[in-house]
Coordinates of C-alpha atoms in Angstrom, one line a residue:
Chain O
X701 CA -30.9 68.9 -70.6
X702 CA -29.4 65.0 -71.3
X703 CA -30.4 64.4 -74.9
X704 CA -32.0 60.6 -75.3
X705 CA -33.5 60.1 -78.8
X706 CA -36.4 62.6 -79.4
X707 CA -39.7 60.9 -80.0
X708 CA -41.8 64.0 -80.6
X709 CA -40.9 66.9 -82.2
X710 CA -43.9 69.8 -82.7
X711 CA -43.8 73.3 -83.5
X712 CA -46.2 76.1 -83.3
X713 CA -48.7 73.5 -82.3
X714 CA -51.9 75.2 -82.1
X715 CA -55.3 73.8 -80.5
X716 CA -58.8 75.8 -81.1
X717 CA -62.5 74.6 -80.2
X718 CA -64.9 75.6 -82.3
X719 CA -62.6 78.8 -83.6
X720 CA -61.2 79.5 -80.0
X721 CA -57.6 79.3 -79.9
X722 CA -56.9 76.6 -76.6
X723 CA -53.1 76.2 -77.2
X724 CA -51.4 79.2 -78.9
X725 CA -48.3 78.0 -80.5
X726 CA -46.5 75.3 -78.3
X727 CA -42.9 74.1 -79.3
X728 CA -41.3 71.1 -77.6
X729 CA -39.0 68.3 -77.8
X730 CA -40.7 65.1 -76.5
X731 CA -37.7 62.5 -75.7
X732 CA -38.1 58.6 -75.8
X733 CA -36.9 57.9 -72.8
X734 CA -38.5 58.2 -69.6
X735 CA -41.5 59.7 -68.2
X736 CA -42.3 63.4 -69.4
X737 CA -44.6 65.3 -67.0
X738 CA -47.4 68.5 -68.1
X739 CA -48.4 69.9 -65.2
X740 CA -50.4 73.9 -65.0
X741 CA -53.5 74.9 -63.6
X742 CA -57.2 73.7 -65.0
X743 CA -57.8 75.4 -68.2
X744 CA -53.9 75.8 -69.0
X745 CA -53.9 73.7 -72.0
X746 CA -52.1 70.5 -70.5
X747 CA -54.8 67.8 -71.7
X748 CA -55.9 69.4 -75.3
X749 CA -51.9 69.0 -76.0
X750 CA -51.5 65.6 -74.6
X751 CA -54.7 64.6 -76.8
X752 CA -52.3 66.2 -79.7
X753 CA -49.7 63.2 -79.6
X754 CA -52.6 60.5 -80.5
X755 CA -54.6 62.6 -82.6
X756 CA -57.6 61.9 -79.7
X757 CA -58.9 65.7 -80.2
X758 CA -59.8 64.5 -83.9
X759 CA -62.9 62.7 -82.1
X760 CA -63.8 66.3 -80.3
X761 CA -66.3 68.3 -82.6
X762 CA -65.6 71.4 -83.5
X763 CA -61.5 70.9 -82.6
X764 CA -59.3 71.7 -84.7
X765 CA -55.0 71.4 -84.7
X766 CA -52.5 73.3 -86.6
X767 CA -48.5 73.6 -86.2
X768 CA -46.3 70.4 -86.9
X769 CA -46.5 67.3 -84.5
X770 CA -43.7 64.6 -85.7
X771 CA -43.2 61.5 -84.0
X772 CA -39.4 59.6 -85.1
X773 CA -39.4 62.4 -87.7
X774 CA -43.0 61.5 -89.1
X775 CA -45.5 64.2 -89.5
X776 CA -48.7 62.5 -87.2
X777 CA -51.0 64.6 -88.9
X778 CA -50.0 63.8 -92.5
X779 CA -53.5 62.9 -94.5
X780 CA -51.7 59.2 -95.3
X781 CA -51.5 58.3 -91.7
X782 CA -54.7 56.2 -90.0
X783 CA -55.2 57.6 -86.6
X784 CA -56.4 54.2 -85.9
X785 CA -52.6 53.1 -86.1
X786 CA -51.4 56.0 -84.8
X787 CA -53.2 55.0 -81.7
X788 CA -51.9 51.4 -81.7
X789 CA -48.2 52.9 -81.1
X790 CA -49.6 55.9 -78.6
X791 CA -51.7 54.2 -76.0
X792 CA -53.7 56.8 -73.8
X793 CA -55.1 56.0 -70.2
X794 CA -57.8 58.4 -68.6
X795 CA -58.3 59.9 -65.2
X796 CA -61.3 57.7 -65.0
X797 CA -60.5 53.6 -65.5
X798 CA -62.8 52.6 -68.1
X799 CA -62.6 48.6 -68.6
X800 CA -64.7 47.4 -71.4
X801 CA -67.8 45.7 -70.0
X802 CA -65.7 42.3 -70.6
X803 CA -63.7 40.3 -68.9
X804 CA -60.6 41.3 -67.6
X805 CA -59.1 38.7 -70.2
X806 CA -61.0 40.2 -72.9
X807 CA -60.1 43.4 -72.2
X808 CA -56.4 42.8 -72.5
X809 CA -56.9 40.6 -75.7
X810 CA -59.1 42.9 -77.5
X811 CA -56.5 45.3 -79.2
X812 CA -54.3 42.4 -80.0
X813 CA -57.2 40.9 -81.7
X814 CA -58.4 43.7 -84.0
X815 CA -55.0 44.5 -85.0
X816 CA -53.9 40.7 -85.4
X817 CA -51.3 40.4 -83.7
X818 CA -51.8 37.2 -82.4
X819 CA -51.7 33.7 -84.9
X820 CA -53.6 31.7 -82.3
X821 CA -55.0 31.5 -78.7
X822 CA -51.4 30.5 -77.2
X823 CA -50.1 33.6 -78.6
X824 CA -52.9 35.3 -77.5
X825 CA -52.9 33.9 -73.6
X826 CA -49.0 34.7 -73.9
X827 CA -50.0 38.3 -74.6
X828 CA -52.6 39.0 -71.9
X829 CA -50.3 37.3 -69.1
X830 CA -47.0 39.6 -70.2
X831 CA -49.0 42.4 -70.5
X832 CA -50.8 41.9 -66.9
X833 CA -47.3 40.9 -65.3
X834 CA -45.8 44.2 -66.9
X835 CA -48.8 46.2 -65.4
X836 CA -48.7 44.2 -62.2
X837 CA -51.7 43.1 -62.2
X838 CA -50.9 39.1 -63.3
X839 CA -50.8 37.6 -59.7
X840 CA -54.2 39.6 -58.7
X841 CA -56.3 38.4 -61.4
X842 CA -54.9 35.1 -63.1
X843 CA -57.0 33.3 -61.1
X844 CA -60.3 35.0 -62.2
X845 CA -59.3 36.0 -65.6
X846 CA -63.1 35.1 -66.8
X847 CA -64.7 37.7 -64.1
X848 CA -65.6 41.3 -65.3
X849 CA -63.5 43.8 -65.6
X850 CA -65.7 46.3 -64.2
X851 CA -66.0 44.5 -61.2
X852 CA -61.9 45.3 -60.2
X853 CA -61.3 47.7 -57.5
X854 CA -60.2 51.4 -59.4
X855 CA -56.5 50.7 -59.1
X856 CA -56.8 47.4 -60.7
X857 CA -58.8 48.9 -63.0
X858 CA -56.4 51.3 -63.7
X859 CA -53.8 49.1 -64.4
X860 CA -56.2 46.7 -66.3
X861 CA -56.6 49.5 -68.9
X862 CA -52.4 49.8 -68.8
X863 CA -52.3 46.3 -69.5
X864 CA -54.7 46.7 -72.3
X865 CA -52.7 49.3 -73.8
X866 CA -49.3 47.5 -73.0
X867 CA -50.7 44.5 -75.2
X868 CA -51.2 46.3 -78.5
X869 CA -47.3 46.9 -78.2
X870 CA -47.6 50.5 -78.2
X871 CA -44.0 52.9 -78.1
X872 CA -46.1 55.9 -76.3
X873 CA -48.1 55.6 -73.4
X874 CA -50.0 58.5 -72.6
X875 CA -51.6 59.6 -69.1
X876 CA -54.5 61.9 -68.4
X877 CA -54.6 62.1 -64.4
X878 CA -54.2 58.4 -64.1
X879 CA -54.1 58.8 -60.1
X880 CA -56.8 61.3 -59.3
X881 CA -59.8 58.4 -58.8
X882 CA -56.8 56.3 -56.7
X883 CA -56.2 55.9 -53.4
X884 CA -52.9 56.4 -51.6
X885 CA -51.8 52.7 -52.1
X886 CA -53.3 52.4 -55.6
X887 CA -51.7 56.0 -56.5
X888 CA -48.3 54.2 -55.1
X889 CA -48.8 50.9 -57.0
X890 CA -49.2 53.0 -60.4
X891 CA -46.4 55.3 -60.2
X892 CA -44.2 52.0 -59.7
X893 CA -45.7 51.0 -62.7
X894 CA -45.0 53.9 -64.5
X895 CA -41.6 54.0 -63.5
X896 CA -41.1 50.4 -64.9
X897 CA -43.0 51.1 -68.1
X898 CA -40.6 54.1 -68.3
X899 CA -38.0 52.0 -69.1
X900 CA -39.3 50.3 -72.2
X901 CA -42.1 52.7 -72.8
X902 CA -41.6 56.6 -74.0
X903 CA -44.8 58.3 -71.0
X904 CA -46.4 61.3 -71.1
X905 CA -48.5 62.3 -68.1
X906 CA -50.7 64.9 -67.2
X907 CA -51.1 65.2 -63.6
X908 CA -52.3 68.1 -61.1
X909 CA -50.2 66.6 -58.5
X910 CA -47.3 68.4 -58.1
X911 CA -45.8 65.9 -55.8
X912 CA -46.7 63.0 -58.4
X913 CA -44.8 65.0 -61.0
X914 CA -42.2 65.4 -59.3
X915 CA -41.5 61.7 -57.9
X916 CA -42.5 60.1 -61.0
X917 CA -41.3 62.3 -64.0
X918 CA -37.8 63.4 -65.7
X919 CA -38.7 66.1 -67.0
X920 CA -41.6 68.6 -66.7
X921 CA -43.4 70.8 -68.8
X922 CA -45.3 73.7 -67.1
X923 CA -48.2 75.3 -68.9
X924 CA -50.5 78.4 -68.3
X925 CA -53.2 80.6 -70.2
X926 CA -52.5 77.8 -73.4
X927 CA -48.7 78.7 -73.7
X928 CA -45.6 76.1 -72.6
X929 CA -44.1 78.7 -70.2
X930 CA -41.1 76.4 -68.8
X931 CA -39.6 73.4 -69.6
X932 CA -36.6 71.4 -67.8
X933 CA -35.8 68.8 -65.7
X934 CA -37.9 68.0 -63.1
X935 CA -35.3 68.6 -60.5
X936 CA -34.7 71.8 -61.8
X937 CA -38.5 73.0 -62.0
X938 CA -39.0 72.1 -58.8
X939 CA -35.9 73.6 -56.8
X940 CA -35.2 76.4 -59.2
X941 CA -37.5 77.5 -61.8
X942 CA -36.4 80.3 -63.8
X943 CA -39.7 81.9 -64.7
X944 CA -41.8 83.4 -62.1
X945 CA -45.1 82.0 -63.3
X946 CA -44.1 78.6 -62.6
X947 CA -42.7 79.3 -59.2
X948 CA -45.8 81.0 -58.3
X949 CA -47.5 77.8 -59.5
X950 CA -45.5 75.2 -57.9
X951 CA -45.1 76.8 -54.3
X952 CA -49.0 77.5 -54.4
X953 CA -49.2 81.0 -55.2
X954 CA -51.1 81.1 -58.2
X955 CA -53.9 78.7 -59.2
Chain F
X1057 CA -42.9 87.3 -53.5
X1058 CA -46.3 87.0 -53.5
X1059 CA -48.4 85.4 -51.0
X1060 CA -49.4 81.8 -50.8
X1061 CA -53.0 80.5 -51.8
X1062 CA -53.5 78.5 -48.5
X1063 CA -52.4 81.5 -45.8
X1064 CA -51.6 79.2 -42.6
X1065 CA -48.2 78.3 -45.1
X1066 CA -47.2 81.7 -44.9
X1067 CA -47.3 81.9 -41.4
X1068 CA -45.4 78.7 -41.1
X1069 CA -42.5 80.2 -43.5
X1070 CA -43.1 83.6 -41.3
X1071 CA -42.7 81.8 -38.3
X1072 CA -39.5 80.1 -39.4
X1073 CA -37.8 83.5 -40.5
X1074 CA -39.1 85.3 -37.5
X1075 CA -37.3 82.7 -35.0
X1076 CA -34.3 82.8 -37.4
X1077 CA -33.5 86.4 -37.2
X1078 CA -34.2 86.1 -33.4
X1079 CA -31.7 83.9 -33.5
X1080 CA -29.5 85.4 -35.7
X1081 CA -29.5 88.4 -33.5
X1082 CA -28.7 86.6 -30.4
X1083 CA -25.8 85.4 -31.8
X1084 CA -24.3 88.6 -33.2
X1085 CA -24.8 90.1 -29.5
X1086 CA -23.3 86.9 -27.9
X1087 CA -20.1 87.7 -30.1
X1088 CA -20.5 91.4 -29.4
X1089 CA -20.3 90.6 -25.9
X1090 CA -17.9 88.5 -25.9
X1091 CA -15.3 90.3 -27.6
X1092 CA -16.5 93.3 -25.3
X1093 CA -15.9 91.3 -22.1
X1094 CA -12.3 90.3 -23.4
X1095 CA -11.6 93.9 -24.1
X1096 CA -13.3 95.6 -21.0
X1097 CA -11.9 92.4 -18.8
X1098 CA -15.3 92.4 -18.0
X1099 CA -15.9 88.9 -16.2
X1100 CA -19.3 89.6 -15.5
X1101 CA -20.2 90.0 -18.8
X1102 CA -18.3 86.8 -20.1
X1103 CA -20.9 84.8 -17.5
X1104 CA -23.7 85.9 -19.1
X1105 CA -22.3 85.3 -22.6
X1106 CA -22.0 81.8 -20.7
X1107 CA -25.4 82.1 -19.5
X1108 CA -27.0 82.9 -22.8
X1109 CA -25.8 80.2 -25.0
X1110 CA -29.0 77.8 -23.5
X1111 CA -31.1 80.3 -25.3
X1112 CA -29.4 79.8 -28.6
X1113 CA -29.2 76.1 -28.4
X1114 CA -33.2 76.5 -27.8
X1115 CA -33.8 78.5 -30.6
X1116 CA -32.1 76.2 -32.4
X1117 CA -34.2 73.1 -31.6
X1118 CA -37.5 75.5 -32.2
X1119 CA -36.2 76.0 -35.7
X1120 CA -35.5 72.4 -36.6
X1121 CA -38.8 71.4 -35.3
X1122 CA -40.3 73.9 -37.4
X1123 CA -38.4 73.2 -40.4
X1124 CA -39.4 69.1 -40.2
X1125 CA -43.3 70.0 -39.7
X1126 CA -42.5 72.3 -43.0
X1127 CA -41.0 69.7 -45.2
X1128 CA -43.6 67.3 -43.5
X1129 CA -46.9 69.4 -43.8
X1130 CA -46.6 71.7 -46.7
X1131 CA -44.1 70.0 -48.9
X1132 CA -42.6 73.4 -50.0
X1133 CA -40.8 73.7 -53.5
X1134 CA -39.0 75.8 -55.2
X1135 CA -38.2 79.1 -53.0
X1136 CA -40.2 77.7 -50.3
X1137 CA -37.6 74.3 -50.4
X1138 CA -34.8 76.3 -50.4
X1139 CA -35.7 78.6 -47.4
X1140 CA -36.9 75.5 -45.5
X1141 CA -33.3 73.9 -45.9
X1142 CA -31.2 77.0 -46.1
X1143 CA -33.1 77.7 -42.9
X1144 CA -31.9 74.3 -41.1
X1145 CA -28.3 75.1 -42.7
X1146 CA -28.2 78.6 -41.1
X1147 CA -29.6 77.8 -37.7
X1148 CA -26.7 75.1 -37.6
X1149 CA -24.1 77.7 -38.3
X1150 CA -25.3 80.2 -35.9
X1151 CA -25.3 77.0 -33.1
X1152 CA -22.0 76.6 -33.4
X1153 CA -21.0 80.1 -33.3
X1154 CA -22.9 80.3 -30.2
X1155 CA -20.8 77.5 -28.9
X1156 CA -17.6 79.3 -29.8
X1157 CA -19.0 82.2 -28.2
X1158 CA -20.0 80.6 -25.5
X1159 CA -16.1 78.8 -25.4
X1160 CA -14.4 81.7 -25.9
X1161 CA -16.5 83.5 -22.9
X1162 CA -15.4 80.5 -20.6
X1163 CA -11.5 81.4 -21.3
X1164 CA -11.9 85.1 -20.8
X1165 CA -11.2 84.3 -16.5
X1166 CA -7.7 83.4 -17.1
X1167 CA -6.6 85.7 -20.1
X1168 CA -7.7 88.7 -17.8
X1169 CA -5.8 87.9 -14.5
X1170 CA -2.8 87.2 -16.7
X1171 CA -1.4 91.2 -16.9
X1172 CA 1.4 90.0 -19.0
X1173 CA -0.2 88.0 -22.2
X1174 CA 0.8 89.7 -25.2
X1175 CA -1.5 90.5 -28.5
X1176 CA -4.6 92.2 -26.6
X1177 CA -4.7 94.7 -29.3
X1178 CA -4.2 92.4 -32.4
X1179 CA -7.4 90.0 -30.7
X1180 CA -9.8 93.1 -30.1
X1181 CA -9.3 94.1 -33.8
X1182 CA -10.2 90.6 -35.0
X1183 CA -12.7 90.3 -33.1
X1184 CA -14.7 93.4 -33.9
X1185 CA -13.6 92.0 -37.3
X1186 CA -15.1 88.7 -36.9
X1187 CA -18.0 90.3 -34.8
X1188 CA -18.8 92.5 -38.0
X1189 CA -18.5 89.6 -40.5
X1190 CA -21.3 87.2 -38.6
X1191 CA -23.4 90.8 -38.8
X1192 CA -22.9 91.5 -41.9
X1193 CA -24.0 87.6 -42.8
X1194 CA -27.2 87.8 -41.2
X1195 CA -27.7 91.0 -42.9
X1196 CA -27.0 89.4 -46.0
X1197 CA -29.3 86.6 -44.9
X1198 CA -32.2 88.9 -43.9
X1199 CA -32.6 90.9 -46.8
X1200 CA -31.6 88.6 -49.7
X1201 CA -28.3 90.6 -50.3
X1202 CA -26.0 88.0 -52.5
X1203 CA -23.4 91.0 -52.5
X1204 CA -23.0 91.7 -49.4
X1205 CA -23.1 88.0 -48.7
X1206 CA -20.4 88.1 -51.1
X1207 CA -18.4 90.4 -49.3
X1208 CA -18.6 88.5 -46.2
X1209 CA -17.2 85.4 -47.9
X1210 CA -13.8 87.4 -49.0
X1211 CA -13.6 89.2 -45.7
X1212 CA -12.9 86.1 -44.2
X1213 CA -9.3 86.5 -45.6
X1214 CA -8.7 89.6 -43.2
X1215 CA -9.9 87.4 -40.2
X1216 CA -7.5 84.9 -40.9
X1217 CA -4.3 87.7 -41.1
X1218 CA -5.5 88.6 -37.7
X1219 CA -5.5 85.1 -36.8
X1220 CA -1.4 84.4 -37.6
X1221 CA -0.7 87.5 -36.4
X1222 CA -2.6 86.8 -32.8
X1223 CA -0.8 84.1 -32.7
X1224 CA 2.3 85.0 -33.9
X1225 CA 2.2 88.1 -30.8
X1226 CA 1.2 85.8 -28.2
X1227 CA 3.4 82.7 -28.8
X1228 CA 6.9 84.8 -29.3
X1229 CA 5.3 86.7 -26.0
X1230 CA 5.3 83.2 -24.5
X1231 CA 8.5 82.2 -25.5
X1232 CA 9.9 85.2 -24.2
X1233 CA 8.5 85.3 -21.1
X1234 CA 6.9 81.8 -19.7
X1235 CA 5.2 83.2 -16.9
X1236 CA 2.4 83.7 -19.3
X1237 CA 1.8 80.6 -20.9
X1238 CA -1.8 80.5 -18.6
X1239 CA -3.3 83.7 -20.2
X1240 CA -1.5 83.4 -23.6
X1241 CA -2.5 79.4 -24.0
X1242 CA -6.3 80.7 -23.6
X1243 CA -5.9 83.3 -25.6
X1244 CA -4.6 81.3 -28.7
X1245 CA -7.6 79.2 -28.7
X1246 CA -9.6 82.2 -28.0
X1247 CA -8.1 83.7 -31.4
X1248 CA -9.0 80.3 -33.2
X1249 CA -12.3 80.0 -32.1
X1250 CA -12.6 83.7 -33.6
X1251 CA -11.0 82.6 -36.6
X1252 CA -13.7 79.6 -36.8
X1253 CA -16.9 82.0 -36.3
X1254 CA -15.7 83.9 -39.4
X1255 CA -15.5 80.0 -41.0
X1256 CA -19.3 79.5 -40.0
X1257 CA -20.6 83.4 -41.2
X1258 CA -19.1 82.4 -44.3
X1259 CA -21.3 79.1 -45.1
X1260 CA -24.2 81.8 -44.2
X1261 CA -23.0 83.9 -46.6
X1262 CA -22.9 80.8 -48.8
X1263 CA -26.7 79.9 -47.8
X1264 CA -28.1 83.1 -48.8
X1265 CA -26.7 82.6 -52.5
X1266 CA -28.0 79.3 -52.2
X1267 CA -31.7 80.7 -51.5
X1268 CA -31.4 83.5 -53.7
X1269 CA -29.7 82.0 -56.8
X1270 CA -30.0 77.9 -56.0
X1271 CA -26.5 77.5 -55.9
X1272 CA -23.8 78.0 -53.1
X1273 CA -21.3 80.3 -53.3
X1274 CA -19.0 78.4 -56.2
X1275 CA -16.3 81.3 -55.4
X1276 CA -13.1 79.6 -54.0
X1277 CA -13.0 80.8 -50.6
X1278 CA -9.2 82.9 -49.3
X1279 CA -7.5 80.7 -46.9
X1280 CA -5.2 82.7 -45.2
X1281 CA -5.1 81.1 -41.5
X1282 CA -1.4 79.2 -41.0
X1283 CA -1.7 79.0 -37.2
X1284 CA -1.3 75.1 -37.3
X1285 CA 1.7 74.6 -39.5
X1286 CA 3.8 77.4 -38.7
X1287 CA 6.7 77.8 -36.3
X1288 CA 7.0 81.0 -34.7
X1289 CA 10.4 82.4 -33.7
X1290 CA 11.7 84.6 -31.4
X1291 CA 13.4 87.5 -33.2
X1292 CA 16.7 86.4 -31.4
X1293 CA 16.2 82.8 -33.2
X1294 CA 15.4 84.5 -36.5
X1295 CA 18.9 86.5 -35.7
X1296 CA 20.8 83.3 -35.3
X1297 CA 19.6 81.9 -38.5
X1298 CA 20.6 84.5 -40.8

């Protein structure tokens, strides 16, 4: 595998709900650069571990994480670290959009806001218009900035919520199935995204397309029964995988 | 390997391998034959070697139709990608041995009313060599075999001895006696269109590394075959020079 800096680093990561182990002991090299892709059947563990890198399973009751998750070296899960920060630097977009019932120029500007990192409301407007340009939504909404963002079709939606994760200046962005409510042209809109993001942005996606991982991602991660099973380039995984689970999984053999 | 999930892709792969061996056999018999016809100086039998190559080039079509609804329907990956493609690769290789086939059948008039072309021997070994070695790569091909597909990419070295010494026979033979050149001129093109099958059985041997293992055969193939940079002599002129 090319080596690009590694952004995170865990080791015998483990995930249980409410005392059932979920994950059982996943090591992995995460690197900075480009987009990383988890694919495996429902139930594998691909979600619970993407929640790991933003400490989002800390809001699930009952969940619990053990094993060593270090992002540029720095243990995540360290009791001096706010999670609230944390997520600052490791944006997350669901499967669902989910726009704040605001407008779409609210939405953009609240992270900025709470996390002041704007000195006044030029700042500000600078932020929300780089962050819609970078998520290529600018020219589709600048016109209607004070309209709701509920009321934006679910692409725009979907990269309305990128936008508002682009604009807290984030390092991560992480995807959960950002494509599965999209249509064919909005699927194809967000994976150019993602491939521009990739170049300033370290991405981690979950997706249950196997096509969508393998256009959009570098490098793939399969997972099955809560263990990492294979992990290469994505050109690798999908015309040679070594292990036979994956191959089984990727050609449509095993669900 | 397993079966797939959604069932109407395993016929489609089935479907492709089915018309591939179908083809594959054709092909060996269409060598077969030919080198049979040149040996028996059986004319009638060259004709239908003739004859046959439409249903090759058929086949052939039917495969890469079937391989473009694959790649455009079921998106294969993995084994399934590599089948798909080694598929295409193979079909293309077997075309053009049916061409040579069918080439080398359309020569086998005038070689057999010459009496006097030298080499008849040397050309029925190599062929039964070269018809074994496109065989033994469709073997290799059916039933995954990377050894024997190996074998069949070093054999190639034998075909190409045969080759130089074809046309080493029949060009002294002509230069001895020119009231052969008709027969012995087909017959040296007849050798290198043998020569160029065994060429073609051995990127089948490569393909069914590549499905198998992902990789073509990263062996560097034996390249024996001189025929078009050396200068054949008659022993008299080989006399004269020492």
């Amino acid at each position: 595998m090319s080596q690009s800096k590694i952004k995170f680093s865990c080791r015998d990561v483990r995930v249980s709900y409410s005392g059932k182990e979920a994950l059982h002991g996943i090591d992995i090299e995460i690197e900075d650069q480009g987009v990383t892709a988890f694919i495996g059947p429902s139930g594998c563990g691909k979600s619970s571990f993407l929640r790991v890198f933003n400490r989002m399973n800390d809001t699930i009751p009952g969940c619990t994480v053990s094993g060593i998750v270090k992002m540029d070296g720095e243990d995540i899960y360290s009791p001096h670290l706010d999670p609230v920060l944390l997520r600052a630097r490791v944006g997350m977009v669901f499967q669902k959009p989910n726009p704040f019932p605001k407008s779409i120029y609210d939405n953009v500007a609240y992270g900025p806001r709470i996390h002041g990192l704007a000195a006044n409301k030029t700042e500000l407007d600078e932020i929300v218009e780089s962050s819609l340009t970078k998520a290529g939504l600018w020219a589709e909404v600048k016109d209607r900035l004070k309209d709701s963002g509920t009321g934006l079709s679910g692409g725009q939606q979907q990269r309305l919520v990128i936008a508002r994760a682009i604009a807290v200046s984030p390092e991560v962005i992480l995807m959960d199935e950002p494509a599965s409510a999209l249509d064919p042209i909005a699927t194809a809109k967000l994976e150019e995204l993602i491939d521009e993001l990739s170049k300033k942005f370290c991405i981690v996606i979950v997706t249950h397309s196997m096509a969508q991982a393998a256009r959009i991602s570098d490098r793939t991660a399969f997972f099955h029964m809560g263990n990492l099973i294979e992990y290469d380039q994505t050109s690798n995984i999908f015309t040679n995988p070594k292990d036979s689970r994956t191959q089984d999984y990727i050609t449509g053999r095993i669900g | 390997m397993s079966e797939h999930i959604v069932s109407s892709f395993d016929e489609d792969m089935k479907g492709l391998r089915t018309e591939l061996f179908r083809m594959g056999h054709l092909v060996v018999d269409q060598v077969n034959s030919c080198v049979k016809a040149l040996k028996s100086r059986d004319d009638q039998l060259a004709n239908r070697v003739h004859l046959n190559d439409k249903q090759v080039d058929a086949i052939n079509d039917d495969i890469e139709e079937r391989v473009m609804s694959i790649l455009a329907l079921r998106h294969p990956y993995a084994v399934d990608l590599r089948e798909t493609i080694a598929a295409l690769k193979v079909a293309r290789e077997l075309e053009r041995i049916g061409d040579l086939a069918k080439n080398c059948a359309m020569r086998i008039g005038v070689i057999i009313t010459d009496d006097k072309v030298k080499g008849t021997k040397k050309i029925n070994k190599m062929g039964k060599q070269v018809s074994a070695n496109v065989a033994m790569a469709m073997k290799a091909y059916e039933d995954r075999d990377t050894d024997l597909a190996l074998d069949v990419w070093f054999g190639d070295e034998a075909i190409d001895d045969y080759c130089n010494a074809v046309f080493e026979t029949v060009l002294t033979g002509m230069m001895a006696d020119n009231s052969n050149i008709n027969g012995a001129t087909q017959m040296t093109f007849f050798a290198k269109n043998l020569e160029r099958m065994g060429d073609h059985a051995t990127r089948i041997a490569s393909a069914t590394h590549y499905v198998v293992t992902a990789e073509s055969i990263r062996e560097k193939r034996p390249k024996s075959d001189r025929t078009s940079t050396t200068r054949y002599l008659l022993e008299d002129d080989e006399d004269d020079e020492d």
